[in-house]
Structures are given as structure tokens and as C-alpha cells.
Short mmCIF file of C-alpha atoms in Angstrom, two decimals:
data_model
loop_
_atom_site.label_atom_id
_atom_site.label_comp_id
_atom_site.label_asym_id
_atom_site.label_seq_id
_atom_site.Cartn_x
_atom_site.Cartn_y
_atom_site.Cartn_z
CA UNK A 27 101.29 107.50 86.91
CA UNK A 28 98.95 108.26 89.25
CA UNK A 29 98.90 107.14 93.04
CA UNK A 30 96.21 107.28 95.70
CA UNK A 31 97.37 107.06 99.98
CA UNK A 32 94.53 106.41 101.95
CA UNK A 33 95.38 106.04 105.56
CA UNK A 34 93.09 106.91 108.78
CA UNK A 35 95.04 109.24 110.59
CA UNK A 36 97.34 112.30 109.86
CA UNK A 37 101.02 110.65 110.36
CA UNK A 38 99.90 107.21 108.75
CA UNK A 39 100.70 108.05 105.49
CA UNK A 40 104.17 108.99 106.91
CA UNK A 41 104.48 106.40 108.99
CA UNK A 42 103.58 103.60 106.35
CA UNK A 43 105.03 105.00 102.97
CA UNK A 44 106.53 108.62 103.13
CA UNK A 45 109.78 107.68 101.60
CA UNK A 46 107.77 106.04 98.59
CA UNK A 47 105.28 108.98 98.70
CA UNK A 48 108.44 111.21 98.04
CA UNK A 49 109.97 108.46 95.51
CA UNK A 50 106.87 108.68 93.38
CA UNK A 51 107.10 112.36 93.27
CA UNK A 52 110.51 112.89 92.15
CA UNK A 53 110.01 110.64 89.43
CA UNK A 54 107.21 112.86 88.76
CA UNK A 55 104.00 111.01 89.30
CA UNK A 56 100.80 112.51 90.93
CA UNK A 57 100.59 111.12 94.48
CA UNK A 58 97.04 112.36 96.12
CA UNK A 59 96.71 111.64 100.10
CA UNK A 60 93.43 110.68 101.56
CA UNK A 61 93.22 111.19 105.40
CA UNK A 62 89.70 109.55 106.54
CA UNK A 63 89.57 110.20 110.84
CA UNK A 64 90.60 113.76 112.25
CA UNK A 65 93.16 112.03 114.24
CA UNK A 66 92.57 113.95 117.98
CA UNK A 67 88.92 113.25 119.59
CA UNK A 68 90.02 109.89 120.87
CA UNK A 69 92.10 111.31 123.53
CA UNK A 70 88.43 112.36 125.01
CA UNK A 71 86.08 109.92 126.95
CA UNK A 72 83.17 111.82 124.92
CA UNK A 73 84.12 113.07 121.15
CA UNK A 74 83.57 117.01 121.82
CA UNK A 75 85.41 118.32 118.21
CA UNK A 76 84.37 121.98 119.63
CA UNK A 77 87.26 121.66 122.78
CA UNK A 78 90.12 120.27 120.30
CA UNK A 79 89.62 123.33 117.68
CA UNK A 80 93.12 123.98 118.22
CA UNK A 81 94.47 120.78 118.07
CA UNK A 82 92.69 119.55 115.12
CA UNK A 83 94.03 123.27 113.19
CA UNK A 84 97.01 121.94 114.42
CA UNK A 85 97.22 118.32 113.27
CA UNK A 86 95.61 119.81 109.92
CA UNK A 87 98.13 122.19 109.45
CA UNK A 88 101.11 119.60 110.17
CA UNK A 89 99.18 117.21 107.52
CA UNK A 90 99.27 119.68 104.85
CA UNK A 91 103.05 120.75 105.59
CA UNK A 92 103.79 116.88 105.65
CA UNK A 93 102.60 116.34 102.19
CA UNK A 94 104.49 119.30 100.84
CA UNK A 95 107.77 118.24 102.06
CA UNK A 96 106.98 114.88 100.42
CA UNK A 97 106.05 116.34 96.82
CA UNK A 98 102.21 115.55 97.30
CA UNK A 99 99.90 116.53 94.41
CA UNK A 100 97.22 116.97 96.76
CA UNK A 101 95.99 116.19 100.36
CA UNK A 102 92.41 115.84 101.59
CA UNK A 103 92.34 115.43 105.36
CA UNK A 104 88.26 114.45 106.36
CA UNK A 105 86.69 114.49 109.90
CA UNK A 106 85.60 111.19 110.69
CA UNK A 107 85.87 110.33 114.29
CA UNK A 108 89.28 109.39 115.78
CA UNK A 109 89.35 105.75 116.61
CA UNK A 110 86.00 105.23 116.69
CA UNK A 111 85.62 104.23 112.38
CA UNK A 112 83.45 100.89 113.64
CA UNK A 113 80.71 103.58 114.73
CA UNK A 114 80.67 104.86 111.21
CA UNK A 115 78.63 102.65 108.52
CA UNK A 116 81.44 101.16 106.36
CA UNK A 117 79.42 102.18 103.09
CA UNK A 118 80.05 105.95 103.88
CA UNK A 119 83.89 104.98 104.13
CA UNK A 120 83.95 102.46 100.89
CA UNK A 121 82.10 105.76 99.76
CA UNK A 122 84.70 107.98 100.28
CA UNK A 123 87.25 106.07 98.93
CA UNK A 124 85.49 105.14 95.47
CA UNK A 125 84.93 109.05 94.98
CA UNK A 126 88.70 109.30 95.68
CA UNK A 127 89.15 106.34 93.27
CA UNK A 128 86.95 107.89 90.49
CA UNK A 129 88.79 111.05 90.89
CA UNK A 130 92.10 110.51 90.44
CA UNK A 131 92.28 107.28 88.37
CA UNK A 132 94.61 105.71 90.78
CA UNK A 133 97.11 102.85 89.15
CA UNK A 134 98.39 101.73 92.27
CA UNK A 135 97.14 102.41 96.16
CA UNK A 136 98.73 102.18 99.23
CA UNK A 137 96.92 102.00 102.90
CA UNK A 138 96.78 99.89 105.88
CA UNK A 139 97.23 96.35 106.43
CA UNK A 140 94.06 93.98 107.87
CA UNK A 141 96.68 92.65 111.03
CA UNK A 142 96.74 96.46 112.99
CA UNK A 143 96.04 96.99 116.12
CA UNK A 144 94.17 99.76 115.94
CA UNK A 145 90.59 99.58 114.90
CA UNK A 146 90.41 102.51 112.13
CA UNK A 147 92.97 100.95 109.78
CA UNK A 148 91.28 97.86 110.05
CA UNK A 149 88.35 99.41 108.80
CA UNK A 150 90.17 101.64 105.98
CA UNK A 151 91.67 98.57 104.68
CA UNK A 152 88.58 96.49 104.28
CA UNK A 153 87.26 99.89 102.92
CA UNK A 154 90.19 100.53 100.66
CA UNK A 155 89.61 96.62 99.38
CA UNK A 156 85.78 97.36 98.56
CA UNK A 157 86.38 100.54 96.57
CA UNK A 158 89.23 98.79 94.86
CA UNK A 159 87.31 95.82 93.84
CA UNK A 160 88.52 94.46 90.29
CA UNK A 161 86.11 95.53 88.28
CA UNK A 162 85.90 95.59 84.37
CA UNK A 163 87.78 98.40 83.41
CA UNK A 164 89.70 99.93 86.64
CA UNK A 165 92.17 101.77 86.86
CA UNK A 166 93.38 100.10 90.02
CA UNK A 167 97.01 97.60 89.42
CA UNK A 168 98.39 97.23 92.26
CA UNK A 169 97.29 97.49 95.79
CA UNK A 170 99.34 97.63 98.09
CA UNK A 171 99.30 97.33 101.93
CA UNK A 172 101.92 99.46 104.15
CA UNK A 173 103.05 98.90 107.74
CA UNK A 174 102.22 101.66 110.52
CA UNK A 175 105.00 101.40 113.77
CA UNK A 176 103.03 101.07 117.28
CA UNK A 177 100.15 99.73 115.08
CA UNK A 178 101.28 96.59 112.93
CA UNK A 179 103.57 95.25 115.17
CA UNK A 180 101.60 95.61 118.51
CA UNK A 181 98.95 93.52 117.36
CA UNK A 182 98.73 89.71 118.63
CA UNK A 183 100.07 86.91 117.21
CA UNK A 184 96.80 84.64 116.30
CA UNK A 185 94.57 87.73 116.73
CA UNK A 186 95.44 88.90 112.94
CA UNK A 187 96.56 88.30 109.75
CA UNK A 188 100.52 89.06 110.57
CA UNK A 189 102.34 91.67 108.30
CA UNK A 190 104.84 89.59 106.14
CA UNK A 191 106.18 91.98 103.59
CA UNK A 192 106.57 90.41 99.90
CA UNK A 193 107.37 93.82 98.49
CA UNK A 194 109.97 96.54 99.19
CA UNK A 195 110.59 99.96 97.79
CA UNK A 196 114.06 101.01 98.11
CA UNK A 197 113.72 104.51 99.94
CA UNK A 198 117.42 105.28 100.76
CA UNK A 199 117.37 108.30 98.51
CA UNK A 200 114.54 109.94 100.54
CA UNK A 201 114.95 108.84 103.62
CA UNK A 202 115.66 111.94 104.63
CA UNK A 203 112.39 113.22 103.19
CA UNK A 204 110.38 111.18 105.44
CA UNK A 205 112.36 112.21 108.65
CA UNK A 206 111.71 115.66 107.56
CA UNK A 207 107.96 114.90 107.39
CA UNK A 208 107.63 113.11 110.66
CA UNK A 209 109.39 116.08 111.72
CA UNK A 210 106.20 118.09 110.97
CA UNK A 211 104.09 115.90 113.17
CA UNK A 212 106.04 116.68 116.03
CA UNK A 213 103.11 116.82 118.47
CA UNK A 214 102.13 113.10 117.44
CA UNK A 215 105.40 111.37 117.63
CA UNK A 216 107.14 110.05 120.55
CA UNK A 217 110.54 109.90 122.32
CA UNK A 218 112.88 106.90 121.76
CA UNK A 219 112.54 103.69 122.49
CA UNK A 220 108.65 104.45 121.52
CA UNK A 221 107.71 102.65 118.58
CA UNK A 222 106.62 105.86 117.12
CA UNK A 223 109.77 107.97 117.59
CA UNK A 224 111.66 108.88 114.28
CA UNK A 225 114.72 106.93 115.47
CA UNK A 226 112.65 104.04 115.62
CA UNK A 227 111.35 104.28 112.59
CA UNK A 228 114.30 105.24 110.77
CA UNK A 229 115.64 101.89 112.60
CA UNK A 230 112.92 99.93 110.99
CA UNK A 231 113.48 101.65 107.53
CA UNK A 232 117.16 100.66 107.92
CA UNK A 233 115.75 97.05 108.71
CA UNK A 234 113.60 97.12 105.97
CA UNK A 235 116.04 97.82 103.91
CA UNK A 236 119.01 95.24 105.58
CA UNK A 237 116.30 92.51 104.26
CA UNK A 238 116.24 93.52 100.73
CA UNK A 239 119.94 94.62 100.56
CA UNK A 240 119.72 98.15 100.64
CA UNK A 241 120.92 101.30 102.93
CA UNK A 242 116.85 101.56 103.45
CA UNK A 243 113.71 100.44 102.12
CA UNK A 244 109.64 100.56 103.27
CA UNK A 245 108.05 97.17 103.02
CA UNK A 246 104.47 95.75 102.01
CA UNK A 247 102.23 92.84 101.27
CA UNK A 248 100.86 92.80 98.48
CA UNK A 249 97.20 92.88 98.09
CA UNK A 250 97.12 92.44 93.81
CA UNK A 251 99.01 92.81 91.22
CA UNK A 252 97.98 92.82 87.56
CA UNK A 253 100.54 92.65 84.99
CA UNK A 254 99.28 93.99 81.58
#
């Protein structure tokens, strides 16, 4: 089977699935990771790329040794601007993503839910839901939409569609995997009680996984689902 991630930052793909990222590879199916946004130039009042060389090598770098611990077939990190994706035309993203889509023949794709706080998964999602469109003959079965902690959550009630999971993947087997990964984004995740800290979000995972009746699980909503 093949799988397709497409998440806006380096650490959402973590974040939002890593544990089924790793699932899907140990039962051997190709999992290719599509990073949109280069995840550092927000931190800047003006985007100047050239002064955050280092940082972007960095968060590159930590990206690539993410996916690796997590069985990735590939990884292609691009260099949209951080937090800034309603500056871009959404064509060039739903762009992106159909090339990724017509590339790898995707069955089923995970990315962000419409309810985030933050403004680039907002736009990946509606780009993800363009590029997926049902069309005669796609690939596409399932789409999926993952929760992202300090994201998801931190939106407003009434302001967004709010994340109620309808489907779970148990992820108590690799777990561990995903701690490992987060691990490798050390410069982008927080200490505890942030949101983003790895006990948090092995908390939530541990939640997650309480609901379904399981040591651990990640959750979604379900975007479609065709049964064949």
C-alpha cells in the first residue's frame, strides 16, 4: 500500500501521525512525507531565509532523521514561507500536492484538520482536499485528517470546525518510535506542561488510546472513505 503525509511544517507529521507513519512501515507499506513551509522564517518580523541558513539546515536535517527513525520511504521537505501559506496562491499548493499525488499513487493520505489554529494547516488541508478530489479513477481511499498538539486544540470553540476523532489507529507498539522522532526535533519542542512537549503528547497518545481501549492510539476524522 502506498501512503502520502502532507503536513506544513517539519514536526507535523510527527506530531499528527508518527506512530501510524511507523505502523505503516513495519507492515511494510511505502509511506512518502510531504513537508510544504520551511518551518523557521516566522520567528522574523520580515522573512529574510538568508539569516536562518543555519536553522533551516538544521530543521532539514532533523526532518530527514525524523523520517528515518519512522521507516519513511521518502521525505521531501519544500520552502514555502513559514506561517505565512495565505500569501501563497492556493493553486501552487493544490499544485504541489497533485504532483505528490500523481507520483506516488497514494491509497490513503493523512494531513491536517480544517479546525487548527494555525493558518498553514488550514491551508494544506483545503489544499490536500483539492488535489484529492474524487475523481474517476484515483487512487485516493481514504483521507484522513490528523490532530497537531498546540494547534488543534488551541483553536476556538465556534471559530472552527472542532476535531472529533471517528477513527483511531492503535499505536502502542510504536509509541516509542514516535518519542524517538520528536526526539530529533529537539530544537522545536517544548518543556512540560507545553502542549508541544513529548510528555504531553505521549499523554494525549495515552488518551487517545484510553478512548478506544488501548495502551495508546493517534486519532482522526475522517475525511472519506471508499470501500471497494
Amino acid at each position: 500500500m502506498n501512503v502520502l503525509i502532507v503536513a506544513a511544517h517539519p514536526d507535523d507529521e510527527v506530531l499528527g501521525c508518527g506512530g501510524t507513519i511507523a505502523k505503516h512501515s513495519l507492515m511494510g507499506d511505502q509511506v512518502h512525507i510531504l513537508i510544504l513551509a520551511e518551518g523557521v522564517t516566522s520567528r522574523d518580523r520580515t522573512r529574510t531565509p538568508d539569516k536562518r541558513q543555519s536553522e533551516l539546515s538544521a530543521l532539514a536535517q532533523s526532518a530527514y532523521q525524523a523520517s528515518q527513525i519512522l521507516g519513511a520511504t521518502s521525505m521531501s521537505l519544500l520552502d514555502f514561507p513559514d506561517n505565512r501559506l495565505d500569501s501563497c496562491d492556493l493553486l501552487d499548493l493544490i499544485k504541489v500536492v497533485e504532483q505528490a499525488i500523481d507520483q506516488h499513487h497514494p491509497e490513503i493520505i493523512y494531513t491536517h484538520h480544517a479546525g487548527d489554529l494555525n493558518i498553514d494547516h488550514r491551508r494544506i488541508h483545503e489544499a490536500v482536499v483539492t488535489a484529492a478530489r474524487p475523481i474517476p479513477a484515483s487512487h485516493v481511499k481514504t483521507l484522513l485528517f490528523f490532530e497537531v498538539a498546540s494547534s488543534t486544540e488551541w483553536q476556538i470553540p465556534g471559530s472552527a470546525p472542532v476535531f472529533i476523532p471517528n477513527w483511531f489507529v492503535n499505536v502502542s507498539q510504536t509509541l516509542h518510535l514516535k518519542r524517538k522522532a520528536l526526539e530529533a526535533y529537539s530544537t522545536e519542542m517544548r518543556p512540560w506542561p507545553h502542549a508541544r512537549s513529548i510528555s504531553a503528547i505521549e499523554h494525549l497518545a495515552r488518551w487517545r488510546g484510553a478512548n478506544v481501549g488501548v495502551e495508546a492510539a493517534e486519532a482522526f476524522v475522517v475525511g472519506r472513505h471508499l470501500v471497494t
